[in-house]
Coordinates of C-alpha atoms in Angstrom, one line a residue:
M1020 CA 20.6 9.2 -48.0
S1021 CA 22.7 7.7 -45.2
G1022 CA 23.6 11.8 -44.8
R1023 CA 20.1 12.7 -44.2
R1024 CA 19.1 9.5 -42.1
L1025 CA 21.8 11.3 -40.1
G1026 CA 19.8 14.3 -40.0
M1027 CA 16.5 13.0 -38.8
W1028 CA 18.4 11.2 -36.1
G1029 CA 19.6 14.5 -35.1
W1030 CA 16.4 16.0 -35.3
L1031 CA 14.9 13.4 -32.8
W1032 CA 17.9 13.0 -30.6
R1033 CA 17.2 17.1 -30.1
L1034 CA 13.6 16.1 -29.9
C1035 CA 13.8 13.6 -27.3
L1036 CA 16.4 16.0 -25.3
L1037 CA 13.8 19.1 -24.5
L1038 CA 11.0 16.3 -24.3
L1039 CA 13.2 15.2 -21.0
L1040 CA 14.3 19.2 -19.5
W1041 CA 10.3 20.2 -20.4
L1042 CA 9.0 16.6 -18.1
L1043 CA 12.2 17.4 -15.6
G1044 CA 11.2 20.9 -15.2
V1045 CA 6.9 20.1 -14.5
A1046 CA 8.4 17.7 -12.2
A1047 CA 10.5 20.0 -10.5
W1048 CA 7.8 22.6 -10.4
I1049 CA 5.4 20.3 -8.9
I1050 CA 7.9 19.0 -6.3
W1051 CA 9.0 23.2 -5.3
V1052 CA 4.8 24.0 -5.0
G1053 CA 4.8 21.5 -2.4
D1054 CA 7.4 21.9 -0.6
N1055 CA 6.4 25.9 -0.1
D1056 CA 4.7 26.3 2.5
Q1057 CA 2.2 29.3 2.4
A1058 CA 0.3 29.2 5.7
A1059 CA -1.5 32.6 6.4
P1060 CA -4.4 33.9 8.6
A1061 CA -7.3 33.0 6.5
D1062 CA -11.0 32.3 6.8
A1063 CA -10.9 28.4 6.8
I1064 CA -8.7 25.4 6.3
I1065 CA -9.8 23.4 3.3
V1066 CA -8.3 19.4 4.0
L1067 CA -8.6 18.0 0.5
G1068 CA -10.3 14.1 0.8
A1069 CA -8.6 11.0 -0.2
A1070 CA -9.7 7.0 0.8
A1071 CA -11.3 6.0 4.1
Y1072 CA -12.1 2.7 5.0
D1073 CA -15.7 2.8 6.5
A1074 CA -14.9 4.4 9.5
K1075 CA -11.4 4.9 9.4
P1076 CA -9.5 7.5 7.4
S1077 CA -6.5 5.8 5.1
P1078 CA -2.8 6.6 6.5
V1079 CA -2.6 9.6 3.4
F1080 CA -5.8 11.0 4.2
E1081 CA -5.1 11.4 8.0
E1082 CA -1.8 12.9 7.6
R1083 CA -3.8 15.5 5.6
I1084 CA -6.6 15.8 8.3
R1085 CA -3.9 15.9 11.2
H1086 CA -2.5 19.0 9.7
G1087 CA -5.5 20.4 9.1
L1088 CA -6.4 20.4 12.1
D1089 CA -2.5 21.7 13.8
L1090 CA -3.2 24.6 11.5
Y1091 CA -6.3 25.4 12.8
Q1092 CA -4.9 25.1 16.6
R1093 CA -2.2 27.4 15.6
G1094 CA -5.1 29.6 15.2
Y1095 CA -4.4 30.1 11.5
A1096 CA -7.8 30.0 10.9
P1097 CA -11.3 29.7 12.7
K1098 CA -12.9 26.9 10.4
L1099 CA -12.0 23.7 8.8
I1100 CA -14.5 22.3 6.0
F1101 CA -13.5 18.7 5.2
T1102 CA -14.4 17.3 1.4
G1103 CA -15.1 13.8 0.0
G1104 CA -18.1 11.9 -1.1
F1105 CA -18.7 8.1 -0.7
G1106 CA -16.0 5.9 -1.9
G1107 CA -18.3 3.1 -2.9
S1108 CA -21.8 2.4 -2.9
G1109 CA -21.6 0.3 0.5
A1110 CA -19.7 3.0 2.2
R1111 CA -21.5 3.6 5.7
F1112 CA -19.6 7.1 5.6
S1113 CA -18.3 9.9 3.3
E1114 CA -14.6 10.8 3.7
S1115 CA -16.3 14.3 5.0
Q1116 CA -17.5 12.5 7.6
V1117 CA -15.2 10.1 8.2
A1118 CA -12.9 13.0 8.6
R1119 CA -15.4 15.4 10.9
R1120 CA -15.2 12.5 13.3
Y1121 CA -11.4 11.9 13.4
A1122 CA -11.4 15.9 14.6
L1123 CA -14.4 16.1 17.1
R1124 CA -12.7 12.9 19.0
Q1125 CA -9.8 15.8 19.4
Q1126 CA -12.1 18.2 20.8
I1127 CA -12.7 20.6 17.9
P1128 CA -15.6 21.8 17.8
D1129 CA -18.6 21.0 15.6
R1130 CA -19.7 24.3 14.9
D1131 CA -16.1 25.0 12.9
I1132 CA -16.9 22.5 11.0
L1133 CA -18.5 21.8 8.0
I1134 CA -18.4 19.0 5.5
E1135 CA -19.4 17.8 2.3
T1136 CA -20.6 14.6 1.0
R1137 CA -21.2 14.9 -2.8
S1138 CA -17.3 15.1 -4.4
R1139 CA -15.6 12.0 -5.8
T1140 CA -12.4 14.0 -7.8
T1141 CA -9.9 16.4 -6.9
R1142 CA -11.8 19.5 -8.4
Q1143 CA -15.3 18.6 -7.7
N1144 CA -14.0 18.6 -4.0
L1145 CA -12.8 22.2 -4.4
I1146 CA -16.0 23.1 -6.3
E1147 CA -18.0 22.0 -3.2
A1148 CA -16.1 23.5 -1.1
R1149 CA -16.1 26.9 -2.4
Q1150 CA -20.1 26.8 -2.3
L1151 CA -19.4 26.1 1.5
M1152 CA -17.1 28.9 1.0
D1153 CA -19.8 31.7 -1.1
A1154 CA -22.5 29.9 2.1
N1155 CA -20.5 31.7 4.4
G1156 CA -19.1 35.0 3.5
M1157 CA -15.5 32.4 3.6
R1158 CA -12.5 34.7 0.9
R1159 CA -9.3 33.2 1.9
V1160 CA -8.4 29.2 2.9
I1161 CA -5.6 27.2 3.2
L1162 CA -5.4 24.0 0.7
V1163 CA -3.8 20.9 2.4
S1164 CA -3.8 17.8 0.8
D1165 CA -0.2 16.3 0.1
P1166 CA 3.2 17.7 -0.9
L1167 CA 2.8 16.5 -4.6
H1168 CA -0.6 16.8 -4.9
M1169 CA -0.7 20.7 -4.1
A1170 CA 0.3 22.6 -7.7
R1171 CA -2.5 20.2 -9.3
A1172 CA -5.0 22.0 -6.6
L1173 CA -3.9 25.0 -6.8
R1174 CA -4.2 24.9 -10.1
L1175 CA -7.6 24.0 -10.3
S1176 CA -8.5 26.8 -7.2
R1177 CA -7.2 29.2 -9.5
E1178 CA -9.5 28.2 -12.5
L1179 CA -12.7 27.8 -9.7
G1180 CA -11.4 31.2 -8.5
I1181 CA -10.6 30.2 -5.4
D1182 CA -8.2 32.4 -3.1
A1183 CA -5.9 29.6 -1.9
L1184 CA -2.7 29.7 0.1
A1185 CA -0.7 26.2 0.2
S1186 CA 0.2 23.8 3.1
A1187 CA 1.2 20.7 2.6
T1188 CA 0.9 17.5 5.1
P1189 CA 4.6 18.0 6.0
S1190 CA 4.8 14.0 6.1
T1191 CA 3.3 11.6 3.9
R1192 CA 2.7 8.3 3.0
F1193 CA 4.5 8.7 -0.4
R1194 CA 7.7 8.2 1.4
S1195 CA 9.6 5.7 -1.0
F1196 CA 11.7 6.6 -4.2
H1197 CA 9.4 3.6 -6.1
S1198 CA 5.7 5.3 -4.6
S1199 CA 7.3 8.7 -4.8
W1200 CA 8.0 8.8 -8.4
R1201 CA 4.4 6.9 -9.7
F1202 CA 2.7 9.6 -7.6
L1203 CA 4.9 12.5 -9.5
A1204 CA 4.5 10.3 -13.0
Q1205 CA 0.7 10.6 -12.2
E1206 CA 0.9 14.3 -11.6
I1207 CA 2.9 15.0 -14.4
Y1208 CA 0.4 13.2 -16.5
F1209 CA -2.9 15.1 -15.1
F1210 CA -0.5 18.5 -15.5
H1211 CA -0.7 17.8 -19.3
R1212 CA -4.3 16.8 -19.1
D1213 CA -5.5 19.8 -17.5
L1214 CA -3.5 21.9 -19.9
L1215 CA -4.8 19.6 -23.5
A1216 CA -8.4 20.5 -21.5
G1217 CA -7.4 24.4 -21.0
A1218 CA -6.5 24.5 -24.8
A1219 CA -9.5 22.8 -26.3

């Protein structure tokens, strides 16, 4: 009886070890994708939405906007696509409108800015952006988001048939170990949620 119990614990230990190695592998992949800047000539730069406080972007969103503007000013793409709808029922501006106002203050021509104002999630950001791409004959884009968010954004882009290159923000609000770990854990959860949803 004791031998059987020891054997069960041995298998349980091995299973836990395999699960840990799997999770570490997923985490390493998410970090690697976020650190791999693929910026190259494209038709547009898609800046994925994030929180905005009335007419002001959150620190995370401002970093995404600034990086998108930097890529645009360096000549990687002639157009900017800002995504993100209204964060709450009382919001005066959508996330994309906040980003557009920010870009205009940086002397970006209005003709080079496209926005959508309906999306609330990453998938919706990309669905709405794809519609703008189709309407304007765009094929390849550069995706801008936070490093730890980039793996999921690229995976969703592939699912939606978007030819996307990744260029994560070089700086991010998630700098402390505690906040980075929480954000990484969230992305690991989304990875498995999407994996299971795709298998269903």
